[in-house]
Amino acid sequence: MDQSIKPATNLHGKIAVPGDKSISHRALLLGAIAQGTSHIHNLSPGKDVMSTRGCLAQLGISIEDEASETIVKGGGLYGLRKPVQILDAGNSGTTVRLLSGILAAQPFASVIDGDASLQRRPMARIIAPLREMGAHIEAEEGGTLPLHIHGGRLNPIDYFSPVASAQVKSCLLLAALYADGETQIDEPGLSRNHTEIMLPIFGVDVKKRGRRVGISGQAAPHAADVDVPGDLSSAAFFIVAALLVSGSHLMLKDIGINPTRIGLLRVLESMGARVSFENQRTICGEPRADIYVRSSDLQGASIGGDIIPEIIDELPILAIAATQAYGETVVRHAKELRVKESDRIEAVAMNLRAMGAPVKAFEDGFVIRGPQRLRGATIDSYHDHRIAMAFAIAGLLADGETVIKSAECAEISYPGFFNTLHEMALQ
Ligand code: S3P
């Protein structure tokens, strides 16, 4: 499906975005292996979370929607059923990586696969440590899907991950629930910490020392109630739209502001963005707030090092902000962008060039000099939700019409994104 985007005059009003994708996956997975019935409020309706739901249904877990809640009937650590068919993780890296940690410990074999994009993504980063724990896993040559997992007993490990990845960390934390003894996980930079926050809510003790996370095995989670905040990674598109389209002021309601996720806001503030938090509170261990944004003049920034894991999903929309900022914006140490749903360095560079903005791309980042006048163009979304949505925002600023190809991929994390965009900016 193509989406046509026209220049916007301004954005104002209030927006609620879907529930956080990362927290939603974790609530479903922990609910499935907890003893008892868990209630999840504001679960993400995105297709990635539907993939986790679908896999859990294939594993015999009942998940039902009732009014505004999702009800998960967990069967305990060993309450999953051997799947009859191949588990389909769709486009979702979080589904395949987190669920593999659980499957590695089950008393049955399973196969997990995904779409063409997921089949290109690296799985060695979870296969190696799971094998160290004693798991039996086979992958395609090059460590890609499908994974054949022969579940069994797991040993605890002390593991330093070569990548700062919440998916790796969470995969191992879930596997560690089944191990005989204490597992310790460390990583080169702090990745999002939603799993560590949620485990104690499900009754599992987590020991934290700096970036090191420790967990004792055979700790059976019990059912819990989880309230999911709005997804900052989805709000990010409207935050940047309101900053860049002059005369805008926008309130994004009830958004998760976990410190491991708000790198984008910290960078934008350093660039001159007028962003403030209202009504701050913490629910289920996760801080949240209403985010108020007013259009602002931005300056370029230099971004790299420890902040990269905190901003990794927001770098495509930050690149759009960079085209309107005065001076150079440099992003380095973000090689992980090359192995996301698409090669996001390539996708950003190709599409910005199509809109008339020069971009210098590196293996681990890019440089954009602003401000640039963007011109409407045909955008290749690369079937990547965050590329489609980032360039829809670029289209609001461009001269003439912008057409986003395969725009339906936005539904991976944000069903209704284009409806909200039309209501807010394109009346
Ligand atoms: C996620 C972790 C990040 C992020 C992804 C969601 C998660 O991936 O990019 O969108 O829910 O744990 P990595 O752990 O691979 O960096």
XYZ file of C-alpha atoms and ligand atoms in Angstrom:
443
model
C 0.000 0.000 0.000
C 1.318 3.458 -0.928
C 0.721 6.415 1.392
C 0.707 9.937 0.054
C 2.045 12.656 2.390
C 1.631 16.377 1.772
C 3.305 19.325 3.531
C 1.820 20.149 6.955
C 1.038 23.590 8.346
C 1.253 22.699 12.038
C 0.381 20.003 14.573
C -1.464 20.631 17.787
C -3.569 18.673 20.250
C -3.141 15.450 22.206
C -2.063 12.026 20.995
C -2.111 8.629 22.694
C 0.182 6.083 21.031
C -0.046 2.256 21.321
C 1.410 0.391 24.282
C 5.164 -0.139 24.423
C 6.238 -2.995 22.146
C 9.186 -4.166 24.256
C 7.209 -4.206 27.504
C 4.273 -5.942 25.777
C 6.426 -8.857 24.542
C 7.861 -9.334 28.007
C 4.478 -9.218 29.745
C 3.124 -11.927 27.419
C 6.175 -14.173 27.732
C 6.428 -13.893 31.513
C 2.651 -14.291 31.807
C 2.890 -17.515 29.775
C 5.491 -19.129 32.050
C 4.067 -17.756 35.300
C 1.792 -19.816 37.493
C -1.725 -18.350 37.324
C -3.641 -15.735 35.361
C -1.959 -12.451 34.438
C -3.768 -9.300 33.316
C -2.087 -6.913 30.890
C -3.509 -3.453 30.365
C -2.756 -1.538 27.135
C -0.876 -4.345 25.366
C 0.586 -3.230 22.026
C -1.761 -4.123 19.139
C 1.215 -4.133 16.735
C 1.997 -7.082 14.492
C 5.264 -7.875 16.294
C 3.435 -8.431 19.557
C 0.821 -10.425 17.628
C 3.701 -12.680 16.546
C 4.578 -13.368 20.186
C 0.893 -14.008 20.914
C 0.666 -16.383 17.953
C 3.754 -18.364 19.013
C 2.476 -18.649 22.586
C -0.912 -19.833 21.298
C 0.929 -22.526 19.293
C 2.632 -23.464 22.572
C -0.791 -23.994 24.174
C -1.166 -20.728 26.106
C -4.606 -19.127 26.247
C -4.477 -15.353 25.649
C -7.733 -13.430 25.424
C -8.765 -9.799 25.159
C -11.478 -8.624 27.522
C -12.451 -4.946 27.487
C -9.125 -3.071 27.757
C -7.215 -6.016 29.207
C -5.392 -9.013 27.839
C -5.667 -12.113 29.984
C -2.876 -14.695 29.886
C -3.382 -18.082 31.509
C 0.110 -19.185 32.470
C 0.985 -22.798 33.137
C 4.233 -22.289 35.068
C 7.810 -22.794 33.837
C 6.970 -26.147 32.255
C 3.365 -25.488 31.211
C 4.048 -25.054 27.485
C 2.939 -27.693 24.987
C 5.088 -29.030 22.127
C 4.067 -27.054 19.025
C 2.619 -29.007 16.129
C 3.973 -26.613 13.503
C 6.907 -24.287 12.956
C 6.627 -21.266 15.264
C 6.287 -18.095 13.196
C 7.988 -15.004 14.643
C 7.027 -12.931 11.565
C 9.155 -9.758 11.449
C 9.894 -9.741 15.167
C 13.464 -10.082 16.426
C 12.238 -9.718 20.000
C 9.881 -12.691 19.587
C 12.501 -15.038 18.216
C 15.323 -14.006 20.547
C 13.353 -13.905 23.810
C 11.233 -16.969 23.095
C 14.359 -18.998 22.204
C 15.586 -18.527 25.774
C 12.433 -20.252 27.009
C 12.329 -22.930 24.290
C 15.948 -23.933 25.014
C 14.811 -25.246 28.408
C 11.613 -27.062 27.413
C 11.349 -30.860 27.458
C 10.491 -30.878 23.722
C 11.928 -29.840 20.353
C 10.659 -26.854 18.383
C 11.469 -24.896 15.241
C 11.173 -21.136 15.006
C 11.272 -19.127 11.784
C 10.303 -15.697 10.481
C 9.846 -13.536 7.394
C 12.514 -12.683 4.822
C 13.844 -9.759 6.903
C 14.079 -11.811 10.102
C 15.782 -14.627 8.179
C 18.623 -12.217 7.387
C 19.166 -11.100 10.980
C 21.975 -12.454 13.202
C 21.004 -15.137 15.702
C 24.535 -16.293 16.623
C 24.438 -13.683 19.384
C 21.865 -15.817 21.247
C 22.881 -19.242 19.943
C 26.446 -19.011 21.321
C 25.540 -18.195 24.950
C 22.552 -20.572 24.957
C 24.898 -23.351 23.769
C 27.252 -22.360 26.600
C 24.314 -23.013 28.925
C 24.032 -26.491 27.405
C 21.275 -25.848 24.859
C 21.064 -27.786 21.614
C 20.302 -25.391 18.763
C 20.888 -25.645 15.027
C 20.678 -22.709 12.653
C 21.387 -22.063 8.997
C 25.008 -21.501 8.024
C 25.838 -17.966 9.149
C 23.694 -18.293 12.263
C 20.326 -17.346 10.765
C 16.760 -18.667 10.970
C 15.165 -21.131 11.128
C 16.349 -22.288 14.536
C 15.879 -25.935 15.520
C 15.838 -26.012 19.298
C 16.041 -29.296 21.211
C 15.119 -28.219 24.712
C 16.713 -29.650 27.842
C 18.482 -28.922 31.096
C 20.432 -25.672 31.262
C 23.479 -24.663 33.299
C 23.999 -21.179 34.684
C 26.664 -19.014 32.996
C 28.636 -15.860 33.617
C 28.345 -14.115 30.263
C 29.714 -10.891 28.823
C 27.742 -10.158 25.666
C 29.823 -8.723 22.808
C 26.839 -6.514 21.829
C 24.780 -4.171 23.998
C 21.450 -5.852 23.248
C 18.366 -6.123 25.406
C 17.215 -9.019 23.257
C 20.352 -11.021 24.071
C 20.224 -10.057 27.753
C 16.523 -10.910 28.009
C 16.907 -14.201 26.149
C 19.523 -15.248 28.705
C 17.537 -13.969 31.694
C 14.576 -16.078 30.574
C 16.798 -19.137 30.022
C 18.408 -18.489 33.427
C 15.016 -18.980 35.092
C 15.411 -22.671 34.225
C 19.120 -23.114 35.038
C 20.512 -24.878 38.114
C 22.271 -21.987 39.868
C 22.968 -18.289 39.386
C 23.470 -16.718 35.938
C 25.283 -13.389 35.550
C 25.004 -11.246 32.426
C 27.022 -8.174 31.499
C 27.153 -6.103 28.325
C 29.369 -3.388 26.817
C 26.705 -0.655 27.151
C 23.446 -0.500 29.080
C 20.558 -1.737 26.918
C 16.872 -1.288 27.798
C 16.141 -2.855 31.191
C 12.439 -3.763 30.955
C 13.041 -7.467 31.678
C 14.972 -6.702 34.864
C 12.161 -4.367 35.960
C 9.379 -6.818 35.155
C 10.849 -10.012 36.645
C 10.375 -8.876 40.286
C 6.751 -7.963 39.459
C 6.339 -11.646 38.535
C 8.003 -12.590 41.835
C 11.533 -13.286 40.580
C 14.450 -11.713 42.405
C 17.018 -9.909 40.222
C 20.428 -8.762 41.471
C 21.825 -5.666 39.748
C 25.349 -4.237 40.058
C 25.947 -1.536 37.453
C 25.260 -3.193 34.118
C 25.607 -6.691 35.604
C 22.360 -8.574 36.120
C 22.160 -11.776 38.165
C 19.328 -14.245 38.521
C 18.979 -17.548 40.362
C 17.524 -20.455 38.460
C 14.490 -22.575 39.255
C 12.769 -19.364 40.406
C 9.161 -19.909 39.429
C 7.382 -16.699 38.362
C 3.845 -16.104 39.641
C 1.092 -14.313 37.724
C 1.010 -10.507 37.826
C -0.875 -7.473 36.554
C 1.049 -5.265 34.140
C 0.073 -1.819 32.922
C 1.933 -0.944 29.709
C 2.845 2.723 29.077
C 2.670 4.305 25.628
C 5.647 3.489 23.417
C 8.248 6.256 23.333
C 9.622 4.773 20.106
C 6.201 5.385 18.487
C 5.742 8.794 20.137
C 9.165 9.738 18.715
C 7.727 10.303 15.220
C 5.193 12.843 16.465
C 7.694 14.440 18.854
C 10.040 15.160 15.956
C 7.129 16.236 13.697
C 6.000 18.802 16.294
C 9.571 20.073 16.758
C 10.135 20.556 13.038
C 6.789 21.833 11.730
C 6.671 25.475 12.818
C 3.815 26.675 15.013
C 3.234 23.180 16.485
C 2.573 22.212 20.076
C 1.649 18.686 20.960
C 0.969 16.621 24.071
C 1.770 12.898 23.947
C -0.181 11.184 26.699
C 1.137 8.571 29.105
C 4.443 7.656 27.474
C 7.109 5.401 29.005
C 10.181 7.442 29.960
C 12.419 4.670 31.265
C 15.952 6.190 31.404
C 17.272 3.407 29.118
C 14.838 4.528 26.402
C 14.918 8.325 26.395
C 18.229 8.871 24.617
C 16.329 10.602 21.799
C 14.878 13.183 24.166
C 18.258 13.841 25.756
C 19.877 14.325 22.346
C 17.035 16.522 21.055
C 17.211 18.691 24.182
C 20.953 19.129 23.636
C 20.056 20.253 20.089
C 17.684 22.911 21.453
C 14.340 21.062 21.519
C 11.614 22.396 23.795
C 10.320 19.190 25.385
C 8.959 18.792 28.923
C 7.446 16.060 31.083
C 4.168 16.542 32.913
C 2.263 14.285 35.281
C 5.291 12.048 35.980
C 4.614 8.802 37.798
C 5.864 5.214 38.013
C 3.605 2.210 37.423
C 4.850 -1.398 37.486
C 8.381 -0.087 37.981
C 8.303 1.868 34.713
C 8.389 5.682 34.819
C 5.945 7.449 32.514
C 4.787 10.988 31.772
C 2.838 13.164 29.381
C 5.357 14.714 26.978
C 4.772 18.276 25.844
C 6.584 19.400 22.689
C 6.773 22.801 20.988
C 8.349 23.540 17.620
C 11.990 24.511 18.075
C 15.087 25.594 16.174
C 17.622 22.789 16.388
C 21.428 22.738 16.221
C 23.423 19.758 14.947
C 24.910 17.308 17.456
C 27.557 14.633 17.728
C 26.107 11.309 18.870
C 28.013 8.151 19.743
C 29.284 5.923 22.530
C 27.149 4.816 25.476
C 23.990 6.626 24.384
C 23.638 4.553 21.193
C 21.781 1.561 22.759
C 19.313 4.049 24.316
C 18.529 5.686 20.998
C 19.011 2.817 18.551
C 15.369 2.586 17.366
C 15.076 6.376 17.113
C 18.102 7.033 14.871
C 16.016 7.029 11.632
C 13.715 9.780 12.942
C 16.709 11.608 14.440
C 18.202 11.652 10.920
C 15.082 13.502 9.740
C 15.498 16.007 12.597
C 19.165 16.415 11.562
C 18.137 17.589 8.074
C 16.437 20.608 9.702
C 19.105 21.354 12.346
C 21.768 24.043 11.825
C 25.213 22.526 11.296
C 26.423 18.982 11.207
C 24.839 16.014 12.975
C 27.211 13.076 13.274
C 26.121 9.590 14.375
C 28.870 6.990 15.023
C 29.155 3.600 16.846
C 25.726 2.599 15.531
C 26.729 -0.405 13.416
C 23.757 -2.280 14.911
C 21.559 -0.198 12.584
C 22.788 -2.386 9.739
C 21.136 -5.507 11.226
C 17.715 -4.159 12.188
C 14.488 -4.829 10.235
C 16.392 -3.283 7.301
C 19.902 -1.890 6.935
C 18.786 1.400 8.435
C 21.977 3.313 7.511
C 21.446 2.405 3.861
C 17.674 3.046 4.026
C 18.111 6.490 5.633
C 20.896 7.534 3.253
C 19.130 6.364 0.042
C 15.792 7.936 0.936
C 17.227 11.244 2.180
C 19.255 11.503 -1.036
C 16.023 10.894 -3.004
C 14.566 13.886 -1.117
C 17.550 16.025 -2.100
C 19.496 15.899 1.187
C 23.120 14.743 0.944
C 24.146 12.136 3.533
C 27.602 10.736 4.168
C 27.221 7.135 5.313
C 29.783 5.158 7.308
C 29.775 1.509 8.294
C 28.656 2.606 11.795
C 26.725 5.821 11.206
C 26.177 8.905 9.082
C 26.714 12.642 8.808
C 23.952 15.049 7.795
C 24.462 18.792 7.323
C 21.427 21.002 7.810
C 19.211 22.759 7.292
C 18.189 21.139 4.031
C 15.176 21.870 1.916
C 13.562 18.468 1.330
C 11.681 17.735 -1.853
C 8.818 15.251 -2.126
C 9.951 11.869 -3.446
C 9.008 8.221 -3.690
C 10.298 6.531 -0.547
C 11.313 2.885 -0.324
C 10.281 1.772 3.156
C 12.392 -1.390 2.785
C 9.336 -2.963 4.504
C 10.715 -1.473 7.734
C 8.140 0.190 10.027
C 10.518 2.787 11.423
C 11.761 3.826 7.969
C 8.161 4.201 6.702
C 7.154 6.362 9.682
C 10.356 8.457 9.781
C 9.973 9.365 6.102
C 6.272 10.114 6.518
C 7.419 12.846 8.939
C 10.039 13.990 6.404
C 7.164 14.257 3.910
C 5.404 16.797 6.162
C 8.392 19.117 5.679
C 9.034 18.510 1.986
C 7.932 20.510 -1.033
C 5.236 18.645 -2.972
C 4.032 15.098 -2.523
C 5.937 12.261 -0.827
C 4.842 8.685 -1.469
C 5.782 5.970 1.039
C 5.898 2.531 -0.598
C 4.683 -0.528 1.391
C 3.534 1.834 4.133
C 1.449 -0.903 5.779
C 4.652 -2.077 7.516
C 4.008 0.709 10.075
C 1.554 -1.780 11.632
C 4.509 -3.758 12.999
C 4.648 -1.334 15.927
C 2.000 1.327 15.282
C -1.341 0.299 13.752
C -3.240 3.507 12.986
C -0.111 5.635 12.562
C -1.217 7.060 9.210
C -4.754 7.774 10.467
C -3.334 9.738 13.402
C -0.895 11.508 11.092
C -3.732 12.547 8.781
C -5.860 13.740 11.713
C -3.031 15.735 13.276
C -1.160 17.142 10.344
C -2.872 16.611 7.041
C -6.476 17.834 7.415
C 14.295 -4.604 21.806
C 15.650 -4.374 21.839
C 16.372 -3.656 20.772
C 15.440 -2.859 19.884
C 14.212 -3.628 19.494
C 13.444 -4.092 20.720
C 13.696 -5.359 22.913
O 17.042 -4.602 19.971
O 16.125 -2.422 18.729
O 13.353 -2.812 18.696
O 12.455 -5.349 23.045
O 14.448 -5.967 23.678
P 18.502 -5.178 20.353
O 18.407 -5.833 21.653
O 18.833 -6.146 19.264
O 19.402 -3.973 20.339
